[in-house]
Amino acid sequence: MANPMPAVTLAQILRDEGLTVVEVGNWRTHNRNSKGPWGPVHGVMIHHTVTSGTQRTVDICRTGYSGLPGPLCHGVIAKDGTVYLVGYGRANHAGSGDDDVLRAVQEETPARPRDDEANTDGNPHFYGFECENLGDGKDPWPAVQMEAIERAAAAICRWHRWGPRSVIGHLEWQPGKVDPRGFTMDSMRDRIADRLADDPEPEPPKTPTKPAAPKPPAKPVVDLSKLVAAAKADPPRRGTPISYYGTKTVEQALVREGLLAPSLADGHFGTATRTAYASWQRRCGYSGKDADGVPGATSLKKLGSRRGFTVTA
Ligand SMILES: [Zn+2]
């Protein structure tokens, strides 16, 4: 259950992720909230526009067309990677999709159910990006546009503490949809995963080159109670379920402390993670039951201050 972020925050986190953002008109209050709910939000949806020309594309996504009033998304991602914010709130982009898919997004399960039902209104639950492309399988996706999609989706996931499995394509949601066409959503989720796993520590200051260099993203936040719940519940479960994505932040810190193999920093709080965390607790001076691998506030804050995350209760 997640409330949508404020509009001003969306613009800010996209810029913090290094994107060029254009705020179009009254986008912050341009929405379809009078027609139905907005939120709780569960994920991010990627589309292609079947249009060409950035100005025309932005106009259509902002105002819509007869039969489908705008906004048709929250952000338009142009060929040059610029993000145009055209609306905020409920938008006509997701339409009716499959409740099984929504549940998989909420639970961030590895398996993705086939979207063979259109029984659930997706417009309350997804942030939407329309990407400028003809969708004919021939129109190229410039590298800078692909990177902007990656950054925009990652920025939202970072803010909500979601993993890459919270990002889907329209074609994975609504029967009959083919967008986005020209790349796979699995490949995009891999890119988003890599970006979310990036070292959160800010780079050392260098000689300023540009006056308006993007700010480094905010430090990730780890919720102690969710982490403890994952540490207790996950080890005996089958497979590698991810019950709390903040686990990955902690695992990456343990990797950098030399206590966990990099391949095991997968977001699943399994027995290897318990063992690694117990080693960290012993390093902090705990022993016996106090070093059982279930994180406590003191050891976690110490790890966070060394490895660049903050801890909430
Ligand atoms: Zn679409």
Coordinates of N, CA and C in Angstrom, one line a residue, residues 46-276:
I46 N 5.2 1.4 -18.7 CA 5.9 2.0 -19.9 C 5.1 1.8 -21.1
H47 N 5.0 2.8 -22.0 CA 4.2 2.7 -23.2 C 5.0 3.3 -24.4
H48 N 4.6 3.0 -25.6 CA 5.0 3.8 -26.8 C 3.8 4.5 -27.3
T49 N 4.1 5.7 -28.0 CA 3.0 6.6 -28.3 C 2.3 6.3 -29.6
V50 N 3.0 5.7 -30.6 CA 2.6 5.6 -32.0 C 2.4 7.0 -32.6
T51 N 3.4 7.8 -32.2 CA 3.4 9.2 -32.8 C 4.8 9.5 -33.2
S52 N 5.0 10.6 -34.0 CA 6.3 11.1 -34.2 C 6.3 12.6 -34.0
G53 N 7.4 13.2 -33.7 CA 7.5 14.6 -33.5 C 7.2 14.9 -32.0
T54 N 8.2 15.5 -31.3 CA 8.0 15.6 -29.9 C 6.9 16.6 -29.5
Q55 N 6.8 17.7 -30.2 CA 5.8 18.7 -29.8 C 4.4 18.1 -29.9
R56 N 4.2 17.4 -31.0 CA 2.9 16.8 -31.3 C 2.6 15.7 -30.3
T57 N 3.6 14.9 -30.0 CA 3.5 13.8 -29.0 C 3.1 14.4 -27.7
V58 N 3.8 15.4 -27.2 CA 3.5 16.0 -25.9 C 2.1 16.6 -25.9
D59 N 1.7 17.2 -27.0 CA 0.3 17.8 -27.0 C -0.7 16.7 -26.9
I60 N -0.6 15.6 -27.7 CA -1.6 14.6 -27.6 C -1.6 13.9 -26.2
C61 N -0.5 13.7 -25.7 CA -0.5 13.0 -24.3 C -1.1 13.9 -23.3
R62 N -1.0 15.3 -23.5 CA -1.5 16.2 -22.5 C -3.0 16.3 -22.7
T63 N -3.5 16.5 -23.9 CA -4.9 16.7 -24.1 C -5.8 15.5 -24.5
G64 N -5.1 14.4 -24.9 CA -5.8 13.3 -25.4 C -6.5 13.5 -26.7
Y65 N -7.5 12.7 -27.0 CA -8.2 12.8 -28.2 C -9.7 12.4 -28.0
S66 N -10.5 12.6 -29.0 CA -11.9 12.3 -28.8 C -12.1 10.9 -28.4
G67 N -12.8 10.6 -27.4 CA -13.0 9.2 -26.9 C -12.0 8.9 -25.8
L68 N -10.9 9.6 -25.7 CA -9.9 9.3 -24.6 C -9.3 10.6 -24.2
P69 N -9.9 11.3 -23.2 CA -9.4 12.6 -22.8 C -8.1 12.4 -22.0
G70 N -7.2 13.5 -22.1 CA -5.9 13.5 -21.4 C -6.1 13.8 -20.0
P71 N -5.1 13.7 -19.2 CA -3.7 13.3 -19.6 C -3.7 11.8 -19.9
L72 N -2.8 11.4 -20.9 CA -2.7 10.0 -21.3 C -1.5 9.3 -20.6
C73 N -0.9 10.1 -19.7 CA 0.3 9.6 -18.9 C 0.7 10.7 -18.0
H74 N 1.7 10.4 -17.2 CA 2.3 11.5 -16.4 C 3.5 12.2 -17.1
G75 N 4.3 11.4 -17.7 CA 5.5 11.9 -18.3 C 5.6 11.3 -19.7
V76 N 6.0 12.2 -20.7 CA 6.4 11.8 -22.0 C 7.9 11.8 -22.1
I77 N 8.4 10.6 -22.6 CA 9.9 10.5 -22.7 C 10.2 10.7 -24.2
A78 N 10.8 11.8 -24.6 CA 11.0 12.1 -26.0 C 12.3 11.3 -26.5
K79 N 12.4 11.4 -27.8 CA 13.5 10.7 -28.5 C 14.9 11.2 -27.9
D80 N 14.9 12.5 -27.5 CA 16.2 13.0 -27.0 C 16.4 12.8 -25.5
G81 N 15.5 12.0 -24.9 CA 15.6 11.7 -23.5 C 15.0 12.7 -22.5
T82 N 14.5 13.8 -23.1 CA 13.8 14.8 -22.2 C 12.5 14.2 -21.7
V83 N 12.2 14.5 -20.4 CA 10.9 14.0 -19.9 C 10.0 15.3 -19.8
Y84 N 8.9 15.2 -20.4 CA 7.9 16.3 -20.4 C 6.8 15.8 -19.4
L85 N 6.6 16.5 -18.3 CA 5.6 16.2 -17.4 C 4.3 16.9 -17.8
V86 N 3.3 16.0 -18.1 CA 2.0 16.6 -18.7 C 0.8 16.5 -17.8
G87 N 0.9 15.6 -16.8 CA -0.2 15.4 -15.9 C 0.2 14.8 -14.6
Y88 N -0.7 14.9 -13.6 CA -0.4 14.3 -12.4 C -1.6 13.9 -11.6
G89 N -1.7 12.7 -11.3 CA -3.0 12.1 -10.7 C -3.5 11.0 -11.5
R90 N -4.7 10.8 -11.5 CA -5.3 9.7 -12.3 C -5.1 10.1 -13.8
A91 N -4.6 9.2 -14.6 CA -4.4 9.5 -16.0 C -4.9 8.3 -16.8
N92 N -5.3 8.6 -18.1 CA -5.9 7.5 -18.9 C -4.7 6.8 -19.7
H93 N -4.0 5.9 -18.9 CA -2.9 5.3 -19.6 C -2.9 3.7 -19.5
A94 N -3.3 3.3 -18.3 CA -3.2 1.8 -18.1 C -4.4 1.1 -18.6
G95 N -5.6 1.7 -18.3 CA -6.8 1.0 -18.7 C -7.0 -0.3 -17.9
S96 N -7.9 -1.1 -18.4 CA -8.2 -2.3 -17.7 C -7.2 -3.4 -18.0
G97 N -6.8 -4.1 -16.9 CA -5.8 -5.1 -17.1 C -6.1 -6.3 -16.1
D98 N -5.1 -7.1 -15.9 CA -5.2 -8.4 -15.3 C -4.9 -8.3 -13.8
D99 N -5.9 -8.7 -12.9 CA -5.6 -8.6 -11.5 C -4.5 -9.5 -11.1
D100 N -4.2 -10.6 -11.8 CA -3.1 -11.5 -11.4 C -1.8 -10.7 -11.6
V101 N -1.7 -9.9 -12.7 CA -0.5 -9.1 -12.9 C -0.3 -8.1 -11.8
L102 N -1.4 -7.4 -11.5 CA -1.3 -6.4 -10.4 C -0.8 -7.0 -9.1
R103 N -1.2 -8.2 -8.8 CA -0.8 -8.9 -7.6 C 0.7 -9.2 -7.7
A104 N 1.1 -9.7 -8.9 CA 2.6 -10.0 -9.1 C 3.4 -8.7 -8.9
V105 N 2.9 -7.6 -9.4 CA 3.7 -6.4 -9.3 C 3.8 -6.0 -7.8
Q106 N 2.6 -6.1 -7.1 CA 2.6 -5.7 -5.7 C 3.6 -6.6 -4.9
E107 N 3.6 -7.9 -5.2 CA 4.5 -8.8 -4.5 C 5.9 -8.9 -5.1
E108 N 6.1 -8.3 -6.2 CA 7.4 -8.3 -6.9 C 7.8 -9.8 -7.1
T109 N 6.9 -10.6 -7.5 CA 7.3 -12.0 -7.8 C 8.1 -12.2 -9.1
P110 N 9.0 -13.2 -9.1 CA 9.8 -13.3 -10.3 C 8.9 -13.8 -11.5
A111 N 7.9 -14.6 -11.3 CA 7.1 -15.1 -12.4 C 6.1 -14.0 -12.7
R112 N 5.8 -13.8 -14.0 CA 4.9 -12.8 -14.4 C 3.7 -13.5 -15.1
P113 N 2.5 -13.4 -14.4 CA 1.4 -14.1 -15.0 C 1.0 -13.5 -16.4
R114 N 0.4 -14.3 -17.3 CA 0.0 -13.8 -18.6 C -1.2 -12.8 -18.4
D115 N -1.2 -11.8 -19.1 CA -2.3 -10.8 -19.0 C -3.5 -11.2 -19.9
D116 N -4.3 -12.2 -19.4 CA -5.4 -12.7 -20.2 C -6.7 -12.3 -19.7
E117 N -6.8 -11.3 -18.8 CA -8.0 -10.8 -18.3 C -7.9 -9.3 -18.3
A118 N -9.1 -8.6 -18.5 CA -9.1 -7.2 -18.4 C -10.2 -6.9 -17.3
N119 N -9.9 -7.2 -16.1 CA -10.9 -7.1 -15.0 C -10.5 -6.0 -13.9
T120 N -9.5 -5.3 -14.1 CA -9.0 -4.4 -13.1 C -8.6 -3.1 -13.6
D121 N -9.1 -2.0 -13.0 CA -8.7 -0.6 -13.5 C -7.3 -0.3 -13.0
G122 N -6.4 -0.1 -14.0 CA -5.0 0.1 -13.7 C -4.6 1.6 -13.4
N123 N -5.5 2.5 -13.9 CA -5.2 3.9 -13.8 C -4.9 4.4 -12.4
P124 N -5.6 3.8 -11.3 CA -5.2 4.3 -10.0 C -3.8 3.9 -9.6
H125 N -3.3 2.8 -10.1 CA -2.2 2.1 -9.5 C -0.8 2.2 -10.2
F126 N -0.8 2.9 -11.3 CA 0.5 2.9 -12.0 C 0.9 4.4 -12.4
Y127 N 2.1 4.7 -12.2 CA 2.7 5.9 -12.8 C 2.9 5.5 -14.3
G128 N 2.7 6.4 -15.2 CA 2.7 6.1 -16.6 C 3.7 7.0 -17.4
F129 N 4.5 6.3 -18.2 CA 5.4 7.1 -19.1 C 5.1 6.7 -20.5
E130 N 4.7 7.6 -21.4 CA 4.6 7.4 -22.8 C 5.9 7.8 -23.5
C131 N 6.4 6.9 -24.3 CA 7.7 7.1 -24.9 C 7.5 7.3 -26.4
E132 N 8.1 8.4 -26.9 CA 7.9 8.8 -28.3 C 8.5 7.7 -29.2
N133 N 7.6 7.0 -29.9 CA 8.0 5.9 -30.9 C 6.8 5.5 -31.7
L134 N 7.1 5.2 -33.0 CA 6.0 4.8 -33.8 C 5.4 3.4 -33.5
G135 N 6.2 2.6 -32.8 CA 5.7 1.3 -32.4 C 5.5 0.4 -33.5
D136 N 6.3 0.6 -34.6 CA 6.1 -0.3 -35.8 C 7.2 -1.3 -35.8
G137 N 8.0 -1.4 -34.7 CA 9.1 -2.3 -34.7 C 10.3 -1.9 -35.5
K138 N 10.2 -0.8 -36.3 CA 11.3 -0.3 -37.1 C 11.9 1.1 -36.6
D139 N 11.0 1.9 -36.0 CA 11.4 3.2 -35.5 C 12.4 2.9 -34.4
P140 N 13.6 3.5 -34.5 CA 14.7 3.1 -33.5 C 14.4 3.8 -32.1
W141 N 15.0 3.1 -31.1 CA 15.0 3.7 -29.8 C 16.4 4.2 -29.5
P142 N 16.6 5.5 -29.6 CA 17.9 6.0 -29.3 C 18.4 5.7 -27.9
A143 N 19.7 5.5 -27.8 CA 20.3 5.1 -26.5 C 19.9 6.1 -25.4
V144 N 19.9 7.4 -25.8 CA 19.6 8.4 -24.7 C 18.2 8.3 -24.3
Q145 N 17.3 7.9 -25.1 CA 15.9 7.7 -24.7 C 15.7 6.4 -23.8
M146 N 16.4 5.4 -24.2 CA 16.4 4.1 -23.4 C 16.9 4.5 -22.0
E147 N 18.0 5.2 -22.0 CA 18.5 5.6 -20.7 C 17.6 6.4 -19.8
A148 N 16.8 7.3 -20.5 CA 15.9 8.1 -19.8 C 14.7 7.3 -19.2
I149 N 14.3 6.2 -20.0 CA 13.3 5.3 -19.4 C 13.8 4.6 -18.2
E150 N 15.0 4.2 -18.3 CA 15.6 3.5 -17.2 C 15.7 4.4 -15.9
R151 N 16.2 5.6 -16.2 CA 16.3 6.6 -15.1 C 15.0 7.0 -14.4
A152 N 14.0 7.2 -15.3 CA 12.7 7.7 -14.8 C 12.1 6.6 -13.9
A153 N 12.1 5.3 -14.5 CA 11.5 4.2 -13.7 C 12.2 4.0 -12.4
A154 N 13.6 4.0 -12.5 CA 14.4 3.8 -11.3 C 14.2 4.9 -10.2
A155 N 14.0 6.1 -10.7 CA 13.8 7.2 -9.7 C 12.5 6.9 -8.9
I156 N 11.5 6.5 -9.5 CA 10.2 6.2 -8.8 C 10.4 5.0 -7.9
C157 N 11.0 4.0 -8.4 CA 11.3 2.8 -7.6 C 12.1 3.1 -6.4
R158 N 13.1 3.9 -6.6 CA 14.0 4.3 -5.4 C 13.2 5.0 -4.4
W159 N 12.3 5.9 -4.8 CA 11.6 6.7 -3.8 C 10.6 5.9 -3.0
H160 N 9.9 4.9 -3.8 CA 9.0 4.1 -3.1 C 9.6 2.8 -2.4
R161 N 10.9 2.6 -2.6 CA 11.6 1.4 -2.1 C 11.0 0.2 -2.9
W162 N 10.7 0.4 -4.1 CA 10.3 -0.8 -5.0 C 11.5 -1.3 -5.7
G163 N 11.4 -2.6 -6.1 CA 12.4 -3.2 -7.0 C 12.0 -3.1 -8.4
P164 N 12.9 -3.6 -9.3 CA 12.6 -3.4 -10.8 C 11.4 -4.2 -11.2
R165 N 10.9 -5.2 -10.4 CA 9.7 -6.0 -10.8 C 8.5 -5.1 -10.7
S166 N 8.6 -4.0 -10.1 CA 7.4 -3.1 -10.1 C 7.2 -2.3 -11.4
V167 N 8.1 -2.5 -12.3 CA 8.0 -1.8 -13.6 C 7.6 -2.8 -14.7
I168 N 6.5 -2.4 -15.4 CA 6.0 -3.3 -16.4 C 5.6 -2.5 -17.7
G169 N 5.5 -3.2 -18.8 CA 5.1 -2.6 -20.0 C 3.6 -2.8 -20.1
H170 N 2.9 -1.9 -20.9 CA 1.5 -1.9 -21.1 C 1.1 -3.3 -21.7
L171 N 2.0 -3.9 -22.5 CA 1.7 -5.2 -23.1 C 1.7 -6.3 -22.1
E172 N 2.2 -6.1 -20.9 CA 2.2 -7.1 -19.8 C 1.0 -6.9 -18.9
W173 N 0.2 -5.8 -19.2 CA -0.9 -5.5 -18.3 C -2.3 -5.8 -19.0
Q174 N -2.4 -5.3 -20.2 CA -3.7 -5.3 -20.9 C -3.7 -6.2 -22.1
P175 N -4.7 -7.2 -22.1 CA -4.7 -8.1 -23.3 C -4.8 -7.3 -24.6
G176 N -4.0 -7.7 -25.6 CA -4.1 -7.1 -26.9 C -3.1 -5.9 -27.1
K177 N -2.5 -5.4 -26.0 CA -1.5 -4.3 -26.2 C -0.2 -4.8 -26.6
V178 N 0.6 -4.0 -27.3 CA 1.9 -4.5 -27.8 C 3.0 -3.6 -27.3
D179 N 2.6 -2.5 -26.6 CA 3.6 -1.5 -26.3 C 4.3 -1.8 -24.9
P180 N 5.6 -1.4 -24.8 CA 6.4 -0.9 -25.8 C 7.0 -1.9 -26.7
R181 N 7.2 -1.6 -28.0 CA 7.7 -2.5 -29.0 C 9.1 -2.0 -29.4
G182 N 10.0 -2.9 -29.5 CA 11.4 -2.6 -29.9 C 12.5 -2.9 -28.9
F183 N 12.0 -3.2 -27.7 CA 12.9 -3.7 -26.6 C 12.1 -4.6 -25.7
T184 N 12.7 -5.4 -24.9 CA 12.0 -6.2 -24.0 C 11.9 -5.6 -22.6
M185 N 10.8 -5.8 -21.9 CA 10.7 -5.2 -20.6 C 11.7 -6.0 -19.6
D186 N 12.0 -7.2 -19.9 CA 13.0 -7.9 -19.1 C 14.3 -7.2 -19.2
S187 N 14.7 -6.8 -20.4 CA 16.0 -6.1 -20.5 C 16.0 -4.8 -19.8
M188 N 14.8 -4.1 -19.9 CA 14.7 -2.8 -19.2 C 14.7 -3.0 -17.7
R189 N 14.1 -4.0 -17.2 CA 14.1 -4.3 -15.7 C 15.5 -4.6 -15.3
D190 N 16.3 -5.3 -16.1 CA 17.7 -5.6 -15.8 C 18.5 -4.3 -15.6
R191 N 18.2 -3.3 -16.6 CA 18.9 -2.1 -16.5 C 18.5 -1.3 -15.2
I192 N 17.2 -1.3 -14.9 CA 16.7 -0.6 -13.7 C 17.3 -1.3 -12.5
A193 N 17.4 -2.6 -12.5 CA 18.0 -3.3 -11.3 C 19.5 -2.8 -11.1
D194 N 20.2 -2.8 -12.2 CA 21.6 -2.3 -12.1 C 21.7 -0.9 -11.6
R195 N 20.8 -0.1 -12.1 CA 20.8 1.3 -11.6 C 20.5 1.4 -10.1
L196 N 19.5 0.6 -9.7 CA 19.1 0.7 -8.3 C 20.2 0.1 -7.4
A197 N 21.0 -0.8 -8.0 CA 22.1 -1.4 -7.2 C 23.3 -0.5 -7.1
D198 N 23.3 0.6 -7.9 CA 24.5 1.4 -8.0 C 24.9 1.9 -6.6
D199 N 26.2 2.0 -6.4 CA 26.8 2.5 -5.2 C 26.1 3.8 -4.8
P200 N 25.4 3.8 -3.7 CA 24.7 5.1 -3.3 C 25.6 6.2 -2.8
E201 N 26.8 5.9 -2.5 CA 27.7 6.9 -2.0 C 28.0 8.0 -3.0
P202 N 27.8 9.3 -2.6 CA 28.1 10.3 -3.6 C 29.6 10.3 -4.0
E203 N 29.8 10.6 -5.3 CA 31.2 10.7 -5.8 C 32.0 11.8 -5.1
P204 N 33.3 11.6 -4.9 CA 34.0 12.7 -4.3 C 33.9 14.0 -5.2
P205 N 34.0 15.1 -4.6 CA 33.8 16.4 -5.3 C 34.9 16.5 -6.4
K206 N 34.6 16.9 -7.6 CA 35.6 17.2 -8.6 C 35.5 18.7 -9.0
T207 N 36.4 19.1 -9.8 CA 36.4 20.5 -10.3 C 35.0 20.7 -11.0
P208 N 34.3 21.7 -10.6 CA 33.0 21.9 -11.3 C 33.2 22.2 -12.7
T209 N 32.4 21.5 -13.6 CA 32.5 21.7 -15.0 C 31.3 22.4 -15.5
K210 N 30.1 21.9 -15.0 CA 28.9 22.6 -15.4 C 28.3 23.2 -14.2
P211 N 27.6 24.3 -14.3 CA 27.0 24.9 -13.1 C 25.8 24.1 -12.6
A212 N 25.1 23.4 -13.5 CA 23.9 22.7 -13.0 C 24.0 21.2 -13.1
A213 N 25.2 20.6 -12.6 CA 25.3 19.2 -12.6 C 24.2 18.6 -11.7
P214 N 23.7 17.4 -12.1 CA 22.6 16.8 -11.3 C 23.1 16.4 -10.0
K215 N 22.3 16.6 -9.0 CA 22.6 16.2 -7.6 C 22.7 14.7 -7.5
P216 N 23.5 14.1 -6.7 CA 23.5 12.6 -6.5 C 22.2 12.3 -5.9
P217 N 21.7 11.1 -6.2 CA 20.4 10.7 -5.5 C 20.5 10.6 -4.0
A218 N 19.4 10.8 -3.4 CA 19.3 10.8 -1.9 C 19.8 9.4 -1.4
K219 N 20.3 9.3 -0.2 CA 20.7 8.0 0.3 C 19.5 7.1 0.5
P220 N 19.7 5.8 0.2 CA 18.5 4.9 0.4 C 18.2 4.8 1.8
V221 N 16.9 4.5 2.1 CA 16.4 4.3 3.5 C 16.1 2.9 3.7
V222 N 16.5 2.3 4.8 CA 16.2 1.0 5.2 C 15.3 1.0 6.4
D223 N 14.2 0.3 6.3 CA 13.2 0.3 7.4 C 13.5 -0.9 8.3
L224 N 13.9 -0.6 9.5 CA 14.4 -1.7 10.4 C 13.3 -2.8 10.6
S225 N 12.0 -2.3 10.8 CA 11.0 -3.3 11.2 C 10.7 -4.3 10.0
K226 N 10.7 -3.7 8.8 CA 10.5 -4.5 7.6 C 11.7 -5.5 7.4
L227 N 12.9 -5.0 7.6 CA 14.1 -5.8 7.5 C 14.1 -6.9 8.5
V228 N 13.7 -6.7 9.7 CA 13.7 -7.7 10.7 C 12.6 -8.8 10.3
A229 N 11.5 -8.3 9.8 CA 10.4 -9.2 9.4 C 11.0 -10.1 8.3
A230 N 11.7 -9.6 7.3 CA 12.3 -10.4 6.3 C 13.3 -11.4 6.8
A231 N 14.1 -10.9 7.7 CA 15.2 -11.8 8.3 C 14.6 -13.0 9.0
K232 N 13.4 -12.8 9.6 CA 12.8 -13.8 10.4 C 12.0 -14.8 9.5
A233 N 11.3 -14.2 8.5 CA 10.4 -15.0 7.7 C 11.0 -15.6 6.5
D234 N 12.0 -15.0 5.8 CA 12.4 -15.5 4.5 C 13.3 -16.8 4.5
P235 N 14.3 -16.9 5.5 CA 15.2 -18.1 5.4 C 14.5 -19.4 5.2
P236 N 13.4 -19.7 5.9 CA 12.8 -21.1 5.7 C 12.0 -21.2 4.5
R237 N 11.7 -20.1 3.8 CA 10.8 -20.2 2.6 C 11.4 -20.7 1.4
R238 N 10.6 -21.4 0.6 CA 11.1 -22.0 -0.7 C 11.5 -20.9 -1.7
G239 N 12.5 -21.2 -2.5 CA 12.9 -20.3 -3.5 C 13.7 -19.1 -2.9
T240 N 13.7 -18.0 -3.6 CA 14.3 -16.8 -3.1 C 13.4 -15.6 -3.1
P241 N 12.3 -15.7 -2.3 CA 11.3 -14.6 -2.3 C 11.9 -13.3 -1.7
I242 N 11.5 -12.2 -2.3 CA 11.9 -10.9 -1.8 C 10.8 -10.3 -1.0
S243 N 10.8 -10.3 0.3 CA 9.7 -9.7 1.0 C 9.9 -8.3 1.4
Y244 N 11.2 -7.8 1.3 CA 11.4 -6.4 1.5 C 12.6 -6.0 0.7
Y245 N 12.4 -5.1 -0.2 CA 13.5 -4.8 -1.2 C 14.7 -4.1 -0.5
G246 N 14.4 -3.4 0.6 CA 15.5 -2.7 1.3 C 16.6 -3.7 1.7
T247 N 16.2 -5.0 1.8 CA 17.2 -6.1 2.1 C 18.4 -6.0 1.2
K248 N 18.2 -5.6 -0.1 CA 19.3 -5.6 -1.0 C 20.3 -4.5 -0.7
T249 N 19.8 -3.4 -0.2 CA 20.7 -2.3 0.2 C 21.6 -2.8 1.3
V250 N 21.1 -3.5 2.3 CA 21.9 -4.1 3.4 C 22.8 -5.1 2.9
E251 N 22.4 -6.0 2.0 CA 23.2 -7.0 1.4 C 24.4 -6.4 0.7
Q252 N 24.1 -5.3 -0.1 CA 25.2 -4.7 -0.8 C 26.3 -4.1 0.2
A253 N 25.8 -3.6 1.3 CA 26.7 -3.1 2.3 C 27.6 -4.3 2.9
L254 N 26.9 -5.4 3.1 CA 27.6 -6.6 3.6 C 28.7 -7.1 2.6
V255 N 28.3 -7.0 1.3 CA 29.3 -7.3 0.2 C 30.5 -6.4 0.3
R256 N 30.2 -5.2 0.5 CA 31.4 -4.2 0.6 C 32.2 -4.4 1.8
E257 N 31.6 -5.0 2.8 CA 32.3 -5.3 4.1 C 33.1 -6.6 3.9
G258 N 32.9 -7.3 2.8 CA 33.6 -8.5 2.5 C 32.9 -9.7 3.3
L259 N 31.7 -9.5 3.7 CA 31.0 -10.6 4.5 C 30.0 -11.4 3.6
L260 N 29.7 -11.0 2.4 CA 28.7 -11.7 1.6 C 29.2 -11.7 0.1
A261 N 29.0 -12.9 -0.5 CA 29.4 -12.9 -1.9 C 28.5 -12.0 -2.8
P262 N 29.0 -11.3 -3.7 CA 28.2 -10.4 -4.5 C 27.0 -11.0 -5.2
S263 N 27.1 -12.3 -5.6 CA 26.0 -13.0 -6.3 C 24.8 -13.2 -5.3
L264 N 25.1 -13.1 -4.0 CA 24.0 -13.4 -3.0 C 23.3 -12.1 -2.6
A265 N 23.7 -11.0 -3.2 CA 23.0 -9.7 -2.9 C 21.8 -9.5 -3.8
D266 N 20.8 -10.4 -3.6 CA 19.7 -10.4 -4.5 C 18.4 -9.9 -3.9
G267 N 18.4 -9.4 -2.7 CA 17.2 -8.9 -2.1 C 16.5 -9.9 -1.3
H268 N 16.9 -11.2 -1.4 CA 16.3 -12.2 -0.6 C 17.0 -12.4 0.7
F269 N 16.4 -12.3 1.8 CA 17.0 -12.4 3.1 C 17.1 -13.9 3.5
G270 N 18.0 -14.6 2.9 CA 18.1 -16.0 3.1 C 19.1 -16.4 4.2
T271 N 19.5 -17.7 4.3 CA 20.4 -18.1 5.4 C 21.8 -17.5 5.2
A272 N 22.2 -17.3 3.9 CA 23.5 -16.7 3.7 C 23.6 -15.3 4.2
T273 N 22.4 -14.6 4.0 CA 22.4 -13.2 4.5 C 22.4 -13.1 6.0
R274 N 21.6 -14.1 6.6 CA 21.6 -14.2 8.1 C 23.0 -14.4 8.6
T275 N 23.7 -15.4 8.0 CA 25.1 -15.7 8.4 C 26.0 -14.5 8.3
A276 N 25.9 -13.8 7.1 CA 26.7 -12.6 6.9 C 26.4 -11.5 7.9

